Short mmCIF file of C-alpha atoms in Angstrom, two decimals:
data_model
loop_
_atom_site.label_atom_id
_atom_site.label_comp_id
_atom_site.label_asym_id
_atom_site.label_seq_id
_atom_site.Cartn_x
_atom_site.Cartn_y
_atom_site.Cartn_z
CA UNK O 1 0.00 0.00 0.00
CA UNK O 2 1.11 3.52 -0.69
CA UNK O 3 2.06 5.80 2.16
CA UNK O 4 2.58 9.55 2.27
CA UNK O 5 4.73 11.21 4.92
CA UNK O 6 4.84 14.85 5.89
CA UNK O 7 7.51 15.27 8.53
CA UNK O 8 6.80 18.91 9.39
CA UNK O 9 3.70 19.27 11.59
CA UNK O 10 4.05 23.05 11.61
CA UNK O 11 5.90 25.67 9.62
CA UNK O 12 6.06 29.44 9.84
CA UNK O 13 6.97 32.02 7.21
CA UNK O 14 7.02 35.78 7.10
CA UNK O 15 4.84 37.57 4.65
CA UNK O 16 6.53 37.98 1.24
CA UNK O 17 9.09 35.30 2.05
CA UNK O 18 9.43 31.81 0.57
CA UNK O 19 8.69 28.55 2.35
CA UNK O 20 9.07 24.91 1.35
CA UNK O 21 6.88 22.12 2.67
CA UNK O 22 8.23 18.57 2.51
CA UNK O 23 6.54 15.38 1.42
CA UNK O 24 7.85 11.89 0.78
CA UNK O 25 5.93 8.86 -0.38
CA UNK O 26 6.38 5.17 -0.81
CA UNK O 27 5.15 3.26 -3.83
CA UNK O 28 6.14 0.48 -6.15
CA UNK O 29 4.23 1.96 -9.06
CA UNK O 30 5.76 3.92 -11.90
CA UNK O 31 2.72 5.92 -12.97
CA UNK O 32 0.78 8.00 -10.48
CA UNK O 33 -0.31 11.50 -9.54
CA UNK O 34 0.80 13.69 -6.68
CA UNK O 35 -1.14 16.60 -5.22
CA UNK O 36 -0.95 19.37 -2.71
CA UNK O 37 -4.23 20.36 -1.09
CA UNK O 38 -4.85 23.40 1.09
CA UNK O 39 -7.34 23.32 3.94
CA UNK O 40 -8.09 26.77 5.38
CA UNK O 41 -10.13 27.24 8.56
CA UNK O 42 -13.28 27.00 6.45
CA UNK O 43 -12.44 23.26 6.15
CA UNK O 44 -12.82 23.18 2.38
CA UNK O 45 -10.10 21.09 0.71
CA UNK O 46 -8.70 23.13 -2.17
CA UNK O 47 -6.42 21.68 -4.82
CA UNK O 48 -3.26 23.78 -5.03
CA UNK O 49 -1.14 21.93 -7.55
CA UNK O 50 -0.74 18.49 -9.11
CA UNK O 51 2.05 16.56 -10.75
CA UNK O 52 1.95 13.59 -13.10
CA UNK O 53 4.74 11.17 -12.31
CA UNK O 54 5.61 10.63 -15.97
CA UNK O 55 6.39 14.32 -16.41
CA UNK O 56 9.91 15.37 -15.53
CA UNK O 57 9.07 19.05 -15.53
CA UNK O 58 8.04 20.40 -12.15
CA UNK O 59 4.50 21.79 -11.99
CA UNK O 60 3.94 25.46 -11.26
CA UNK O 61 0.81 27.45 -10.46
CA UNK O 62 1.50 31.13 -9.97
CA UNK O 63 3.31 31.45 -6.61
CA UNK O 64 3.20 27.70 -6.02
CA UNK O 65 5.70 25.26 -7.44
CA UNK O 66 6.88 21.77 -6.68
CA UNK O 67 10.21 20.00 -6.59
CA UNK O 68 9.44 16.48 -7.79
CA UNK O 69 12.24 13.96 -7.32
CA UNK O 70 10.87 10.65 -8.58
CA UNK O 71 13.88 8.53 -7.70
CA UNK O 72 13.94 9.92 -4.19
CA UNK O 73 10.13 9.74 -3.94
CA UNK O 74 10.05 13.32 -2.79
CA UNK O 75 7.46 15.98 -3.63
CA UNK O 76 7.98 19.32 -1.90
CA UNK O 77 5.85 22.44 -2.27
CA UNK O 78 7.40 25.88 -2.54
CA UNK O 79 5.30 28.93 -1.82
CA UNK O 80 6.87 32.18 -3.01
CA UNK O 81 5.92 35.67 -1.88
CA UNK O 82 3.84 34.23 0.96
CA UNK O 83 0.58 35.96 1.74
CA UNK O 84 -1.59 35.98 4.85
CA UNK O 85 -4.19 34.03 2.91
CA UNK O 86 -1.75 31.17 2.49
CA UNK O 87 -2.10 30.28 6.17
CA UNK O 88 -3.74 26.85 6.27
CA UNK O 89 -3.14 23.14 6.63
CA UNK O 90 -1.39 21.69 3.60
CA UNK O 91 -1.82 18.06 2.67
CA UNK O 92 0.29 16.08 0.28
CA UNK O 93 -1.61 13.30 -1.50
CA UNK O 94 -0.94 10.36 -3.81
CA UNK O 95 -3.19 8.72 -6.33
CA UNK O 96 -2.55 5.73 -8.54
CA UNK O 97 -3.16 6.04 -12.24
CA UNK O 98 -5.41 3.02 -12.30
CA UNK O 99 -9.12 2.67 -11.71
CA UNK O 100 -11.12 0.82 -9.11
CA UNK O 101 -9.53 0.72 -5.72
CA UNK O 102 -6.50 2.46 -7.15
CA UNK O 103 -8.49 5.64 -7.68
CA UNK O 104 -8.43 6.72 -4.07
CA UNK O 105 -6.32 9.56 -2.73
CA UNK O 106 -3.92 8.73 0.07
CA UNK O 107 -3.13 11.74 2.21
CA UNK O 108 -0.24 12.70 4.42
CA UNK O 109 -0.85 13.96 7.95
CA UNK O 110 -0.58 17.59 6.97
CA UNK O 111 1.60 20.63 7.70
CA UNK O 112 0.12 23.65 9.39
CA UNK O 113 1.52 26.82 7.81
CA UNK O 114 1.50 30.08 9.72
CA UNK O 115 2.16 33.35 7.94
CA UNK O 116 3.40 36.22 10.07
CA UNK O 117 3.68 39.90 9.38
CA UNK B 1 -21.80 25.12 -10.50
CA UNK B 2 -22.41 25.04 -6.75
CA UNK B 3 -19.75 22.43 -6.14
CA UNK B 4 -20.13 19.43 -3.87
CA UNK B 5 -22.84 20.12 -1.32
CA UNK B 6 -22.86 18.43 2.08
CA UNK B 7 -25.42 18.64 4.84
CA UNK B 8 -25.59 19.25 7.66
CA UNK B 9 -22.50 21.35 8.26
CA UNK B 10 -22.55 20.49 11.94
CA UNK B 11 -24.23 17.60 13.74
CA UNK B 12 -24.31 17.00 17.47
CA UNK B 13 -25.90 13.81 18.69
CA UNK B 14 -25.90 11.47 21.64
CA UNK B 15 -24.26 8.11 21.74
CA UNK B 16 -26.51 5.40 20.36
CA UNK B 17 -28.42 7.66 18.00
CA UNK B 18 -28.56 7.23 14.25
CA UNK B 19 -26.73 9.82 12.18
CA UNK B 20 -27.21 10.44 8.46
CA UNK B 21 -24.84 12.60 6.47
CA UNK B 22 -25.81 13.76 3.00
CA UNK B 23 -23.91 14.64 -0.15
CA UNK B 24 -24.82 16.04 -3.54
CA UNK B 25 -21.93 15.63 -6.00
CA UNK B 26 -21.20 17.96 -8.87
CA UNK B 27 -23.54 17.29 -11.75
CA UNK B 28 -21.98 14.99 -14.31
CA UNK B 29 -19.39 13.54 -11.96
CA UNK B 30 -19.40 9.75 -11.96
CA UNK B 31 -17.19 9.05 -8.96
CA UNK B 32 -17.97 9.84 -5.34
CA UNK B 33 -15.81 9.43 -2.27
CA UNK B 34 -16.48 9.64 1.47
CA UNK B 35 -13.52 10.60 3.66
CA UNK B 36 -13.20 10.98 7.42
CA UNK B 37 -10.76 13.41 9.04
CA UNK B 38 -9.56 13.13 12.63
CA UNK B 39 -6.57 14.54 14.44
CA UNK B 40 -5.25 11.09 15.21
CA UNK B 41 -5.69 9.40 11.84
CA UNK B 42 -5.79 12.28 9.37
CA UNK B 43 -7.85 11.83 6.21
CA UNK B 44 -9.08 8.31 5.59
CA UNK B 45 -11.09 7.02 2.65
CA UNK B 46 -14.22 5.29 3.86
CA UNK B 47 -15.90 4.29 0.61
CA UNK B 48 -15.77 5.02 -3.09
CA UNK B 49 -18.60 4.81 -5.65
CA UNK B 50 -18.36 4.78 -9.41
CA UNK B 51 -21.57 5.18 -11.42
CA UNK B 52 -23.54 4.75 -8.18
CA UNK B 53 -21.94 1.37 -7.46
CA UNK B 54 -19.69 0.88 -4.41
CA UNK B 55 -16.23 -0.02 -5.68
CA UNK B 56 -14.16 -0.02 -2.51
CA UNK B 57 -15.62 -0.01 1.01
CA UNK B 58 -12.56 -1.42 2.73
CA UNK B 59 -12.19 1.78 4.72
CA UNK B 60 -15.60 1.56 6.38
CA UNK B 61 -14.71 1.06 10.06
CA UNK B 62 -17.36 -1.48 10.99
CA UNK B 63 -20.91 -2.60 10.42
CA UNK B 64 -22.28 0.47 12.15
CA UNK B 65 -21.32 2.45 9.05
CA UNK B 66 -23.22 2.18 5.78
CA UNK B 67 -23.28 4.27 2.62
CA UNK B 68 -25.67 4.42 -0.27
CA UNK B 69 -25.86 6.16 -3.60
CA UNK B 70 -29.39 5.66 -4.91
CA UNK B 71 -28.79 7.94 -7.90
CA UNK B 72 -26.10 10.03 -9.53
CA UNK B 73 -27.00 13.17 -7.59
CA UNK B 74 -27.24 11.94 -4.01
CA UNK B 75 -25.35 9.88 -1.48
CA UNK B 76 -25.73 9.21 2.24
CA UNK B 77 -23.41 7.99 4.94
CA UNK B 78 -25.20 6.51 7.93
CA UNK B 79 -23.87 5.60 11.35
CA UNK B 80 -26.11 3.44 13.53
CA UNK B 81 -25.60 3.38 16.46
CA UNK B 82 -23.19 6.28 16.79
CA UNK B 83 -20.33 6.29 19.31
CA UNK B 84 -18.12 9.09 20.67
CA UNK B 85 -15.15 7.76 18.69
CA UNK B 86 -17.07 8.51 15.49
CA UNK B 87 -16.63 12.23 16.17
CA UNK B 88 -14.80 13.66 13.17
CA UNK B 89 -15.20 15.76 10.05
CA UNK B 90 -16.71 13.75 7.21
CA UNK B 91 -15.96 14.89 3.68
CA UNK B 92 -17.64 13.98 0.46
CA UNK B 93 -15.74 14.45 -2.80
CA UNK B 94 -16.63 13.86 -6.42
CA UNK B 95 -14.68 13.40 -9.60
CA UNK B 96 -15.61 13.43 -13.28
CA UNK B 97 -14.59 9.79 -13.50
CA UNK B 98 -12.30 7.08 -12.16
CA UNK B 99 -9.58 8.04 -14.62
CA UNK B 100 -9.78 11.71 -13.72
CA UNK B 101 -7.14 12.69 -11.25
CA UNK B 102 -8.86 15.70 -9.72
CA UNK B 103 -11.22 15.45 -6.73
CA UNK B 104 -13.59 18.20 -5.74
CA UNK B 105 -14.39 18.31 -2.03
CA UNK B 106 -17.41 19.51 -0.14
CA UNK B 107 -17.09 21.62 3.00
CA UNK B 108 -17.52 18.64 5.27
CA UNK B 109 -19.82 17.74 8.15
CA UNK B 110 -18.47 18.20 11.67
CA UNK B 111 -19.93 15.34 13.71
CA UNK B 112 -19.83 15.35 17.49
CA UNK B 113 -21.15 12.31 19.33
CA UNK B 114 -21.58 12.97 23.05
#
């Protein structure tokens, strides 16, 4: 079974600075998807960014980018120019490419990000 | 589109009572997932439907939990009888299909069992 590990329970960053959240995963598959979800106090899970494992190029979405190291099974999220609205829980997640039971998302335990003035 | 709609947003009940959580997926989405979030265990998949058929219910904790999807626009998660350890946030999510990698989550139901 796949596992996702987020080793940083909490992180803090100053407004306008850059922060990197870590995520590692364990899988024997070669094709899969990786995600970062944001959960603000409103509880809604919001997709921040996704990465297909077959793509070597790191995904970017505005101020959010990832460092995907397939061999190391590492998938970190970099937030540039941090804003107060970025404060939230961030979850790393894994999903197999297949269907059926493989379609489920497996989540890490989350990293709480604080943004200070 | 209104997104995935869950009700109620909050539910407080006493141990032993029946609890029913409701979910309306995004129109046109064929896959529906129920997740449970607790501090101790994080986000866990309870059950997954595709085209209204349960595909994987291996995450359902025990027989007290049941889920149904009578049609493409409605699903329920029922707990009977409820216990204090069932207290958690329950999320419903939908996806355009099993091969689609993106899940859309509802706002969750905060369940407290006293």
